[in-house]
Short mmCIF file of C-alpha atoms in Angstrom, two decimals:
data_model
loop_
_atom_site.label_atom_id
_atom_site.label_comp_id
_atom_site.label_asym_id
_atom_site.label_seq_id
_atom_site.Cartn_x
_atom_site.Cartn_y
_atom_site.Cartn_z
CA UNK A 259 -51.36 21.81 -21.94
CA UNK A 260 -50.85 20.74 -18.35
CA UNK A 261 -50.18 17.15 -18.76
CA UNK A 262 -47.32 18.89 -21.58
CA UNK A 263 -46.30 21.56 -19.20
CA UNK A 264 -45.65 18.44 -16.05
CA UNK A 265 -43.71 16.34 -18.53
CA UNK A 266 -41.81 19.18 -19.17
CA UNK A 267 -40.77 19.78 -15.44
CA UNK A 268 -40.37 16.25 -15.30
CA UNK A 269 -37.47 15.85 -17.82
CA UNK A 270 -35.92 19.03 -16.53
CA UNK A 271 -35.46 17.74 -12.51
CA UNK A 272 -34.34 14.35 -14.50
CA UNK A 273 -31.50 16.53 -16.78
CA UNK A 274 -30.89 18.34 -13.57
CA UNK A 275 -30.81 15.39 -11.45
CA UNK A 276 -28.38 13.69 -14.17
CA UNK A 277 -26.20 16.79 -13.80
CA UNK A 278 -25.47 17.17 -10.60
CA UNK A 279 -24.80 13.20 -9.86
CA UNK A 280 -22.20 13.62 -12.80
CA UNK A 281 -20.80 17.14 -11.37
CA UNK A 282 -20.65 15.01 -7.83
CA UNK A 283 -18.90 12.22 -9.64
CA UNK A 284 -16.46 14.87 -11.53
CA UNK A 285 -15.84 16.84 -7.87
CA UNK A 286 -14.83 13.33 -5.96
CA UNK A 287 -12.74 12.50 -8.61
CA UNK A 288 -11.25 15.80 -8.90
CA UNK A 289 -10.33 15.75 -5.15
CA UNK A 290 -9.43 12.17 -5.32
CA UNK A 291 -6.45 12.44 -7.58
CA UNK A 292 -5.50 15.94 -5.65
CA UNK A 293 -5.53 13.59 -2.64
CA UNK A 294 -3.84 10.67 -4.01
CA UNK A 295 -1.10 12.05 -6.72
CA UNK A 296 1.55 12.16 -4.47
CA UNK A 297 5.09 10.29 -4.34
CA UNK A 298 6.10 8.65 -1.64
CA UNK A 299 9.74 7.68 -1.11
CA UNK A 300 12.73 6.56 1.09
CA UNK A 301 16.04 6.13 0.43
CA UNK A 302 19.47 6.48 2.51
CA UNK A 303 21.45 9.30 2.06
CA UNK A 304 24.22 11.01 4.37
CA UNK A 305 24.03 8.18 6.30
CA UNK A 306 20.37 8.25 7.59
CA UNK A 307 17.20 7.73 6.05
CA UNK A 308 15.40 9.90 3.63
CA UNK A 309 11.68 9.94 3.48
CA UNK A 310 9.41 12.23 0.48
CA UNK A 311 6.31 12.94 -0.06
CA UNK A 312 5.41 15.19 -2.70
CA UNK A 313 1.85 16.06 -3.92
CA UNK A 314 1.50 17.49 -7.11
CA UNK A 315 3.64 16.66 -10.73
CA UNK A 316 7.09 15.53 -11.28
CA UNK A 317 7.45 14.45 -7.77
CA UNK A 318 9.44 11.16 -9.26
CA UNK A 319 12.08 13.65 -10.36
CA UNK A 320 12.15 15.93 -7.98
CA UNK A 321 13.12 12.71 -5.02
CA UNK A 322 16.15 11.84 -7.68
CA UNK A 323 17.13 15.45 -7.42
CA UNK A 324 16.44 15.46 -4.03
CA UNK A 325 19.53 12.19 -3.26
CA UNK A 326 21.65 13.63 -5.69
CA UNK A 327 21.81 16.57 -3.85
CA UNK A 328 22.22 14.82 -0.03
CA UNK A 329 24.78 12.94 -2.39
CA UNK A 330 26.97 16.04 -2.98
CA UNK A 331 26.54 17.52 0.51
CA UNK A 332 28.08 14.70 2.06
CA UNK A 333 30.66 14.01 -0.68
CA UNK A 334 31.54 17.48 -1.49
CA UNK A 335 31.03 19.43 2.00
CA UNK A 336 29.90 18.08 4.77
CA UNK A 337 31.15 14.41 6.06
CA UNK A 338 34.77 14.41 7.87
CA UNK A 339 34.41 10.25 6.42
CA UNK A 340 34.62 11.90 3.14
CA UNK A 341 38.39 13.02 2.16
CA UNK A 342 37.33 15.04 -0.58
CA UNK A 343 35.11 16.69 1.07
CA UNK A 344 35.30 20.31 2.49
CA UNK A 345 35.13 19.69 5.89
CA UNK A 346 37.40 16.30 5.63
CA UNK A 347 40.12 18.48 3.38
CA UNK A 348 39.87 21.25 6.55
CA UNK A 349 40.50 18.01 9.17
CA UNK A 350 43.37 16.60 7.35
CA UNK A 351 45.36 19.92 6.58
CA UNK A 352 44.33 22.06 9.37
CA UNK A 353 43.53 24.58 6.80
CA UNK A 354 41.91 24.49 3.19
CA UNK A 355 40.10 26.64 0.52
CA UNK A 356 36.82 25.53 0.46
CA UNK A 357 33.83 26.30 -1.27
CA UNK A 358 31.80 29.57 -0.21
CA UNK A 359 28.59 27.38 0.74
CA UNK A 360 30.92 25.43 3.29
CA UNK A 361 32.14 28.84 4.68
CA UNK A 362 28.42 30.33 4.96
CA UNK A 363 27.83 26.76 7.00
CA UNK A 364 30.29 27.28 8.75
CA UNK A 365 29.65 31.11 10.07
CA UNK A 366 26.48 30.51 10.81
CA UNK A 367 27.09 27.38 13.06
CA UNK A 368 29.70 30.00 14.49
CA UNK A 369 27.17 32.42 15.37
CA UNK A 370 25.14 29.72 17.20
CA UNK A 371 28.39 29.02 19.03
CA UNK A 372 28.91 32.45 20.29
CA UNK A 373 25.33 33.10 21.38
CA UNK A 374 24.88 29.83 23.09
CA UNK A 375 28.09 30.37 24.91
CA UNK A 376 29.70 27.17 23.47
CA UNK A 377 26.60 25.03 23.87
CA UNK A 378 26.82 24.00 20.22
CA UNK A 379 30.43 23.82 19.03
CA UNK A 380 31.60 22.37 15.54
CA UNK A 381 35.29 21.92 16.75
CA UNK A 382 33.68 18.82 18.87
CA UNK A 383 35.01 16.29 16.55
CA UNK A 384 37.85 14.85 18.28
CA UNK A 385 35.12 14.34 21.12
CA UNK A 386 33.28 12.74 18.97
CA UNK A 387 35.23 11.01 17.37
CA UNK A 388 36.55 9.67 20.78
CA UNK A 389 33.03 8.24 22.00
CA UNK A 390 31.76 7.28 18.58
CA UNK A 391 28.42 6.85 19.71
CA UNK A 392 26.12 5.06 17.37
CA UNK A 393 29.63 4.38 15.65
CA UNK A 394 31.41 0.53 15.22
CA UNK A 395 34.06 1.52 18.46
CA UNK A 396 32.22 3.31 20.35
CA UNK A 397 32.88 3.11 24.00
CA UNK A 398 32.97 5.41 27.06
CA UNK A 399 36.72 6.93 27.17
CA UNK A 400 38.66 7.06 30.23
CA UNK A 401 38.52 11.11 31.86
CA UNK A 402 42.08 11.62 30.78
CA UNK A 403 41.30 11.32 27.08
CA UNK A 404 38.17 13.62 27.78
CA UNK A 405 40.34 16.34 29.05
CA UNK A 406 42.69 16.10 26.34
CA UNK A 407 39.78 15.73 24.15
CA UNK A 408 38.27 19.29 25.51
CA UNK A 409 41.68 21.39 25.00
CA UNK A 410 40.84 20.69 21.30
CA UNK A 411 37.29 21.39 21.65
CA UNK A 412 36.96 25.88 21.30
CA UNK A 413 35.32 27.09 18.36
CA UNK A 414 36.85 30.45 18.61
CA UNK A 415 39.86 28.75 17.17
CA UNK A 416 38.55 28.63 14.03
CA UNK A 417 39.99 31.55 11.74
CA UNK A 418 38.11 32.09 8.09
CA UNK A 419 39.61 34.53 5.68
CA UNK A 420 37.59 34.60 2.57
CA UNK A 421 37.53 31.00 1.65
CA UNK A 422 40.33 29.47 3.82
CA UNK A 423 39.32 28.11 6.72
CA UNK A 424 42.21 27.16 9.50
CA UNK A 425 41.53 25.40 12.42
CA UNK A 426 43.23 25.13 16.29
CA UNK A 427 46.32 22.48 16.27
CA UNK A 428 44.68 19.07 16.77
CA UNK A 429 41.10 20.90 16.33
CA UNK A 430 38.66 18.25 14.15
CA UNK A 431 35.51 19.54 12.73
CA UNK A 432 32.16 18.26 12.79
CA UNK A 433 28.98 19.36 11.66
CA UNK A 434 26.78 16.30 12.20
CA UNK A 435 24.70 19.05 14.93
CA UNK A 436 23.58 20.93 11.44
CA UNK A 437 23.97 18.29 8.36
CA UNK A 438 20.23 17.20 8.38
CA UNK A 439 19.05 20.97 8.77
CA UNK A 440 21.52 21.60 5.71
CA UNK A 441 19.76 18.78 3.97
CA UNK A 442 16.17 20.59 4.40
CA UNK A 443 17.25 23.65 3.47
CA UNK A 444 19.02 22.31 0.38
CA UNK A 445 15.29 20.79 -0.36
CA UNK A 446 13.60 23.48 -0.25
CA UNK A 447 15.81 25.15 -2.90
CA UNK A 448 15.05 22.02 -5.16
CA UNK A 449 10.97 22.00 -4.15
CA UNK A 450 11.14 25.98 -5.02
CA UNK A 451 12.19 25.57 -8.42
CA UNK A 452 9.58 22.24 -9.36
CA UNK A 453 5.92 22.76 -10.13
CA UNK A 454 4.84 20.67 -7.60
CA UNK A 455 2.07 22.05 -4.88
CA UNK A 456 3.38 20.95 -1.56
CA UNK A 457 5.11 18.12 0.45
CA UNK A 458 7.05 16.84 3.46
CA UNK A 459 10.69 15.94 3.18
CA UNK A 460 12.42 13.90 6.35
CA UNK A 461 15.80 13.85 6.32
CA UNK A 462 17.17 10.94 9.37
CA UNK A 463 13.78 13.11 10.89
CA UNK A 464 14.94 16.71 10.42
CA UNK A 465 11.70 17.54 8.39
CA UNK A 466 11.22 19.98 5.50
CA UNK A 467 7.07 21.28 5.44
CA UNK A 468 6.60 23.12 2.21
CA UNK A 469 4.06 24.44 0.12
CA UNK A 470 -0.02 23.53 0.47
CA UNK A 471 -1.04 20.20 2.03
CA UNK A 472 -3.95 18.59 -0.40
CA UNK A 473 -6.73 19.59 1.99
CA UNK A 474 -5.56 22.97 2.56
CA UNK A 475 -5.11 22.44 6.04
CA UNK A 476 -1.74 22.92 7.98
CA UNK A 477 0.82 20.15 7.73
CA UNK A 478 0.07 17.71 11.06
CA UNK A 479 3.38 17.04 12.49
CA UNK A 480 4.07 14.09 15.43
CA UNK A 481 6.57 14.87 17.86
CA UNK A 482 8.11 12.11 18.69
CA UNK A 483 7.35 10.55 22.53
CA UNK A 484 10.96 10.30 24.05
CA UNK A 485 9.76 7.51 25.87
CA UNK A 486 8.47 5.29 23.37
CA UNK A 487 8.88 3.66 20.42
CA UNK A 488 9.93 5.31 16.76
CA UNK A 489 5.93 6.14 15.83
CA UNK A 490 4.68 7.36 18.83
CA UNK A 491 4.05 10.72 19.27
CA UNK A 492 3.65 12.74 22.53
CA UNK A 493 2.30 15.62 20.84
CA UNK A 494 1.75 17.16 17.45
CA UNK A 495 2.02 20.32 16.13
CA UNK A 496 0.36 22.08 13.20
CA UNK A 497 2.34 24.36 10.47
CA UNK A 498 2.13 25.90 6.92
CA UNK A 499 5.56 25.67 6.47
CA UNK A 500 8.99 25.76 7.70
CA UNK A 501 11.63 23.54 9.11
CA UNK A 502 11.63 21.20 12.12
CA UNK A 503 14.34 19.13 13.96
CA UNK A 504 14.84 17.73 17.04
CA UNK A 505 17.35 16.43 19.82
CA UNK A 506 16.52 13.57 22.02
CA UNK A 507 18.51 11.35 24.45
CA UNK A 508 17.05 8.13 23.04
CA UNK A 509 18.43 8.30 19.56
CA UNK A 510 22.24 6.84 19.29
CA UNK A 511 22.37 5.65 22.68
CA UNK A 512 25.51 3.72 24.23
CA UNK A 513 24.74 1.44 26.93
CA UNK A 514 27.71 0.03 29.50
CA UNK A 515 27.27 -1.06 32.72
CA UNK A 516 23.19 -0.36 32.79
CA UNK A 517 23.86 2.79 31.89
CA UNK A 518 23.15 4.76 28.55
CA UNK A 519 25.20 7.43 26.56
CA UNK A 520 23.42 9.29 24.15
CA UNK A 521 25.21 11.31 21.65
CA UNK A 522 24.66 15.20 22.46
CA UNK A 523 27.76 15.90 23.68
CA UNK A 524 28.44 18.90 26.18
CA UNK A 525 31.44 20.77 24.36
CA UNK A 526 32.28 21.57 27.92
CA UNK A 527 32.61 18.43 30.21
CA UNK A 528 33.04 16.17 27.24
CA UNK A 529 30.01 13.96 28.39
CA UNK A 530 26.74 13.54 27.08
CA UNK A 531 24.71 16.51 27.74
CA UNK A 532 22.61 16.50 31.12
CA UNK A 533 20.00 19.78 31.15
CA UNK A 534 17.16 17.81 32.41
CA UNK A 535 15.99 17.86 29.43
CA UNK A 536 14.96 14.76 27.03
CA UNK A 537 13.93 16.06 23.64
CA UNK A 538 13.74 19.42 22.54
CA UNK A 539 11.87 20.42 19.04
CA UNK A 540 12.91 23.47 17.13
CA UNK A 541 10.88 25.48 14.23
CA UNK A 542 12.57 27.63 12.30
CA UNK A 543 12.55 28.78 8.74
CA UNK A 544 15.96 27.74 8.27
CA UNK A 545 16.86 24.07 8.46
CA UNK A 546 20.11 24.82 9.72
CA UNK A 547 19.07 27.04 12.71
CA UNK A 548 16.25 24.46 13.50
CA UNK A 549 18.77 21.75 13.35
CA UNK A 550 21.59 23.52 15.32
CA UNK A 551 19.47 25.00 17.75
CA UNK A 552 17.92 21.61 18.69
CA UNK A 553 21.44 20.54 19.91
CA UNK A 554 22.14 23.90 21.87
CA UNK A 555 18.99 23.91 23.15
CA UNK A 556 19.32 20.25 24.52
CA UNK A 557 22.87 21.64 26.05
CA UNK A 558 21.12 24.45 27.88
CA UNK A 559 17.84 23.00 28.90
CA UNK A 560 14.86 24.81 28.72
CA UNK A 561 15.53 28.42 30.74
CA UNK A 562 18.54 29.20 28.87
CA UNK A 563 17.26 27.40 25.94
CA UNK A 564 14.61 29.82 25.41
CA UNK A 565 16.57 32.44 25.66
CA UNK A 566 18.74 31.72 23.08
CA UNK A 567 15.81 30.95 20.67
CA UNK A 568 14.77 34.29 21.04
CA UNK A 569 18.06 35.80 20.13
CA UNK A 570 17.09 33.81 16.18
CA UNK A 571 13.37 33.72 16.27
CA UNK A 572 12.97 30.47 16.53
CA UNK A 573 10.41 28.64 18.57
CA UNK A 574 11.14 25.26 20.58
CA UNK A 575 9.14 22.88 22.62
CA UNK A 576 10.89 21.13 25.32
CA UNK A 577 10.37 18.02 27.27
CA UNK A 578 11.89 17.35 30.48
CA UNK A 579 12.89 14.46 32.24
CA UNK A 580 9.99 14.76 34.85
CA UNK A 581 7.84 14.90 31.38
CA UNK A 582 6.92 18.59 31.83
CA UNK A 583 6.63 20.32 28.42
CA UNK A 584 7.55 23.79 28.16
CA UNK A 585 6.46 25.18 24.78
CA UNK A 586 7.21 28.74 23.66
CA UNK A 587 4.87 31.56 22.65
CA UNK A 588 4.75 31.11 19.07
CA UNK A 589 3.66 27.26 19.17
CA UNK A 590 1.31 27.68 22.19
CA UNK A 591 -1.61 27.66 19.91
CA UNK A 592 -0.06 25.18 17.08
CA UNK A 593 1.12 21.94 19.74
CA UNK A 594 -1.30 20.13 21.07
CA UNK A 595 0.20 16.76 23.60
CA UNK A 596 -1.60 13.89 22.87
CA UNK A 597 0.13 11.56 25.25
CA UNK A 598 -1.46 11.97 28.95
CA UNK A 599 1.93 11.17 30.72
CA UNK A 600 2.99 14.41 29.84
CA UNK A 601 2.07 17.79 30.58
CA UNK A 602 2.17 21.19 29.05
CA UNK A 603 3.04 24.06 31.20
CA UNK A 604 3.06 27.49 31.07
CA UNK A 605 6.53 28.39 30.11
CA UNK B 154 -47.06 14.59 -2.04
CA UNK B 155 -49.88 14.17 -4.44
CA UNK B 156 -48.60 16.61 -6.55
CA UNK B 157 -45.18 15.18 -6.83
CA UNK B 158 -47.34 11.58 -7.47
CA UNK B 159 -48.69 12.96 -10.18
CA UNK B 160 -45.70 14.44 -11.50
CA UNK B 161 -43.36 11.48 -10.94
CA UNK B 162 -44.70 8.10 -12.67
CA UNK B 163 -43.57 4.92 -10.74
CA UNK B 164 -41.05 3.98 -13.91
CA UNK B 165 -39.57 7.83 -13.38
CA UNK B 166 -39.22 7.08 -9.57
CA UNK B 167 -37.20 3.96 -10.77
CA UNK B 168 -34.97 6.16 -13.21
CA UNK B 169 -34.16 8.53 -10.37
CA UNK B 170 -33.74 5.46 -7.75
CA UNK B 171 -31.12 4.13 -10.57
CA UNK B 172 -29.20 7.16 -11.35
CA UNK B 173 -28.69 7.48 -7.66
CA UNK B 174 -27.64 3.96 -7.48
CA UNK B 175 -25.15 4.11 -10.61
CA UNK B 176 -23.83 7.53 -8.96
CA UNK B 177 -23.95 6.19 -5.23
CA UNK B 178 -21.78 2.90 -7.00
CA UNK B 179 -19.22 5.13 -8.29
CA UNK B 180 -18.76 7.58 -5.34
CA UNK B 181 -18.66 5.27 -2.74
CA UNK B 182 -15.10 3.66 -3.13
CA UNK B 183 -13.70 7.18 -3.72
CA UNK B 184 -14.91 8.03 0.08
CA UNK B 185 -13.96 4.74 1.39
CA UNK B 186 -10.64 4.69 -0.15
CA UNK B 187 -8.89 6.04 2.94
CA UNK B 188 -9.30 2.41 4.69
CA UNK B 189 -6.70 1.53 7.16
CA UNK B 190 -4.65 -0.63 4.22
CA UNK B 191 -1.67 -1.05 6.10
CA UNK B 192 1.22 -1.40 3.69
CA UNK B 193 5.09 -2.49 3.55
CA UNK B 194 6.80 -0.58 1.22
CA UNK B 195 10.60 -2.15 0.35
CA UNK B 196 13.08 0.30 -1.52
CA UNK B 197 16.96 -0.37 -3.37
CA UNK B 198 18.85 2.49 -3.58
CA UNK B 199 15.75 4.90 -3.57
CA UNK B 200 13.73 2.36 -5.84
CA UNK B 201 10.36 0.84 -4.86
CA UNK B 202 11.00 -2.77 -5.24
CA UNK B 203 8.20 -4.23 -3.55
CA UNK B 204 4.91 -3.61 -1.56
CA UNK B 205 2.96 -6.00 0.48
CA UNK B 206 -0.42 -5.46 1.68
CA UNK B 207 0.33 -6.48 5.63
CA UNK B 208 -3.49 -6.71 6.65
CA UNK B 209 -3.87 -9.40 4.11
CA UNK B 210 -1.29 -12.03 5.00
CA UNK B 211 -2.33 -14.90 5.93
CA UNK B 212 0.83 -17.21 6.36
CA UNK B 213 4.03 -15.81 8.08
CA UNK B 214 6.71 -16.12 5.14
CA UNK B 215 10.79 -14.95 4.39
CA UNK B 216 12.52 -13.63 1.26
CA UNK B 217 15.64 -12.15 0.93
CA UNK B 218 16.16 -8.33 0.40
CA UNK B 219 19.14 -6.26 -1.03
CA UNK B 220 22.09 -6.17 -3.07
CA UNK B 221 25.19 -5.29 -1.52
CA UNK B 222 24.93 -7.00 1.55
CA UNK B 223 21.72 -9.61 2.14
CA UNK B 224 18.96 -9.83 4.52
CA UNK B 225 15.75 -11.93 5.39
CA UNK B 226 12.66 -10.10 5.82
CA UNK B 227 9.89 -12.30 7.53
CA UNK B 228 6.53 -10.94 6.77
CA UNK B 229 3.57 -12.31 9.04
CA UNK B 230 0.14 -10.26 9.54
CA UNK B 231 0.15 -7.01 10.09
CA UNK B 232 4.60 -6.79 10.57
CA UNK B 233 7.12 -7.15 8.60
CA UNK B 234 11.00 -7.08 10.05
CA UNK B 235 14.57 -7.94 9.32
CA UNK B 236 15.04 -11.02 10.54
CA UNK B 237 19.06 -11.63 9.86
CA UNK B 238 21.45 -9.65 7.98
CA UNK B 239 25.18 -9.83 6.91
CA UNK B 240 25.69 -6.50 7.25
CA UNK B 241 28.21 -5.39 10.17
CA UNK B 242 26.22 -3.60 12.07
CA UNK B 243 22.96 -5.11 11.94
CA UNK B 244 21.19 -1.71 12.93
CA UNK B 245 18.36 -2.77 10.74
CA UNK B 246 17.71 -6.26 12.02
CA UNK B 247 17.89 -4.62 15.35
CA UNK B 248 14.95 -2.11 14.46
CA UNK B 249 12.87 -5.07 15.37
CA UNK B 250 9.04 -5.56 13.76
CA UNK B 251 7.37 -2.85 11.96
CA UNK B 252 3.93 -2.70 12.48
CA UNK B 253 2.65 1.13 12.90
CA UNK B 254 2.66 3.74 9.90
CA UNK B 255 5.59 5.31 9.42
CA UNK B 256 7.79 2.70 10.78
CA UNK B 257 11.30 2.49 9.46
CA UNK B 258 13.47 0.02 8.97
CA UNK B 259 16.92 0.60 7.00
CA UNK B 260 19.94 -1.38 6.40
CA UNK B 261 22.55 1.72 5.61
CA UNK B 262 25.30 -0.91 4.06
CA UNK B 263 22.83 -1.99 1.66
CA UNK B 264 20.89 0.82 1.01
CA UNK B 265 17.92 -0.73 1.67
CA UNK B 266 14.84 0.64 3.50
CA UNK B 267 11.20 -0.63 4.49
CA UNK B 268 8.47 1.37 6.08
CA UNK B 269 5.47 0.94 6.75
CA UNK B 270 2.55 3.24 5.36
CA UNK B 271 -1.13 3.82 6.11
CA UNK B 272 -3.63 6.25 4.25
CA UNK B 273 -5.28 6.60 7.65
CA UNK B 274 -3.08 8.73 9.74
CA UNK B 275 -3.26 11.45 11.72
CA UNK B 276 -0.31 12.90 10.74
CA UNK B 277 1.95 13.55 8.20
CA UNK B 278 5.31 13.12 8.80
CA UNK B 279 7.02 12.53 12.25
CA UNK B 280 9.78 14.82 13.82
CA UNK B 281 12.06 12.54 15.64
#
């Protein structure tokens, strides 16, 4: 009866044992292919690189969807290159019906405008144009063509009634300061409607966080060091979800005579920004806002700069020349810097 | 102890020691996947054309890369870069080596792009 009862107990550790090594097996597999079914891509769109990755099924589809769609923003709306596009048919006539999506763009980069006091202004493309940083002519011009540059440079010249949109005499648009933050919000449209479970979308580094991560944790985002090379960070921050973008004075850079040009222009002096400022990081859940409000932000510098962010509750990191970092509220507990030479301050 | 002695026979403690093996065997790679595999990934027009394993190249070595306008990529261990283009701007052979995860290379002309990925990161995606 005993030696019946022990063989018993015996086979029923062994079953049990058997069970939970298979269960074990079943659980690491389980979390393996949550881990691991992800799509990775990058392409070039709107003339910058795209980067995906998407966690969760269908993801192949959704990156086609997702070009297609950078495809007809930059075709259809956004690039001035583009003369079918909206902004390009706007350039050419000084006035065109456009599309209501290109209006909405356009009154919201409008209301940027008027609360940064002209820090961000879309009628900056004949400045733009005239530098052509990061372009095939680009060059420093002489003050004279700066000046005449400016006189074209007001965004309260721009009239909209319903979908016309007329612009100053000479006025060029350009909304390069928003196109990537257009791009992310345009994303997250096409990532609301799939079945996927979460994912990262960079577009030319504007970055889309959406949905769960695999691990559940927040989405780990480097910010990158100004100073240093394309993959270093200086700091990283940690979100659910939302849109980031940011402005730096190492990205497009023109170099003559030792000394650089990068391509934030001040709409008011015509020359590339100086706030004291070196990169600035915006959150927001709009693309657009982050986007545009990393250039304005980089125009101001950091006092005025948080000011405005307030005015659209956004939030903002930014890095001075001096390598202070001056984070706001909202992202005091969510940034950590990682790189010693810089250091966080109470802002 | 001696209970469990008695319970267990030697050829039982060999069943357990060999289910734990066969499950040990089978778990073991799925923890240890997340090795620091450092990998070039080369895309056409938004399609993966290529990936090479950087960590395991032994002999530097060139190919050419793209469609519209050409390019030599020289691969050695642990990097991969443009070398030489005929593109007009050469933006991409400009990006220099790639070596880190999340390093980009792209030749806009072309449409081509190569980055570098590793499963061991600390982050996800970089804001730049």
């Amino acid at each position: 009866m005993e030696q019946l009862k022990k063989g018993n107990v015996k086979k029923y550790i062994l079953i049990a044992l058997a069970v939970i090594c298979v269960s074990l097996l079943l659980i690491a597999d389980v979390l393996h292919n949550q881990n691991t079914a992800v799509t990775e891509k990058s392409d070039v769109a709107m003339g910058t690189v795209i980067t995906s990755k998407l966690y969760g099924k269908g993801g192949e589809e959704i990156t086609a969807k997702l070009t297609d769609e950078f495809n007809r923003l930059e075709n259809n709306i956004l690039s001035w290159r583009v003369s079918a596009s909206d902004i390009a048919k706007i350039n050419s006539n000084g006035s065109a019906t456009v599309s209501s999506e290109t209006v909405d763009y356009i009154k919201k980069a409008i209301a940027v405008s008027e609360k940064s006091g002209g820090a961000l202004d879309i009628t900056v493309g004949t400045l733009s144009k005239l530098w052509d940083i990061g372009g095939q002519s680009a060059r420093v011009p002489s003050p004279d063509e700066i000046t005449n540059a400016l006189k074209n440079t007001d965004f309260r010249k721009i009239k909209i009634d319903n979908s016309t949109v007329t612009i100053g005499e000479s006025q060029q648009l350009d909304l390069g300061a928003l196109g990537k933050g257009i791009a992310c919000d345009a994303a997250k449209k096409i990532l609301d409607e799939s079945e996927l479970s979460g994912g990262v979308v960079s577009v030319g580094g504007s970055i889309l966080l959406w949905g769960d991560k695999p691990d559940g944790g927040d989405w780990q985002i480097g910010v990158r060091d100004p100073r240093g090379e394309q993959t270093d960070s200086m700091g990283v921050l940690s979100l659910k979800n939302g849109c980031v973008s940011t402005s730096g004075d190492y990205e497009r850079v023109l170099t003559v005579d030792g000394k650089n040009y990068h391509h934030i222009l001040n709409p008011k002096t015509g020359y590339p920004a100086e706030s004291s400022v070196i990169s600035v990081t915006i959150v927001s859940d709009s693309g657009l806002l982050s986007d545009a409000l990393s250039t304005a932000c980089f125009v101001l510098g950091a006092d005025d700069g948080m000011k405005l962010l307030k005015e659209f509750g956004a939030e903002g990191i930014f890095v001075t020349s001096d390598k202070r970092v001056i984070v706001s509220d909202g992202l005091k507990d969510k940034f950590t810097v990682k790189n010693t030479d810089y250091t966080l301050e109470n802002s | 102890m001696n209970s469990k002695s008695k319970l267990f026979k030697k050829t039982d403690l060999i069943l357990i020691l060999v289910i734990l093996l066969i499950c040990g065997i089978f778990l073991i790679p799925r923890i240890i996947d997340k090795s620091d595999n450092l990998t070039a990934v080369l895309y056409i027009d938004g399609a993966e054309v290529r990936k090479i394993s950087l960590n395991k190249v032994t002999e530097p070595y060139e190919f050419s890369f793209g469609n519209k306008h050409t390019a030599t990529v020289r691969v050695e261990n642990g990097r991969i870069r443009y070398l030489d283009a005929d593109c007009p701007d050469k933006v991409c052979v400009n990006s220099g080596w790639l070596s880190k995860n999340g390093d980009t290379a792209s030749c806009l002309p072309a449409r081509t792009v190569i980055r570098v990925q590793s499963e061991k990161s600390d982050v996800d995606i970089m804001v730049y």
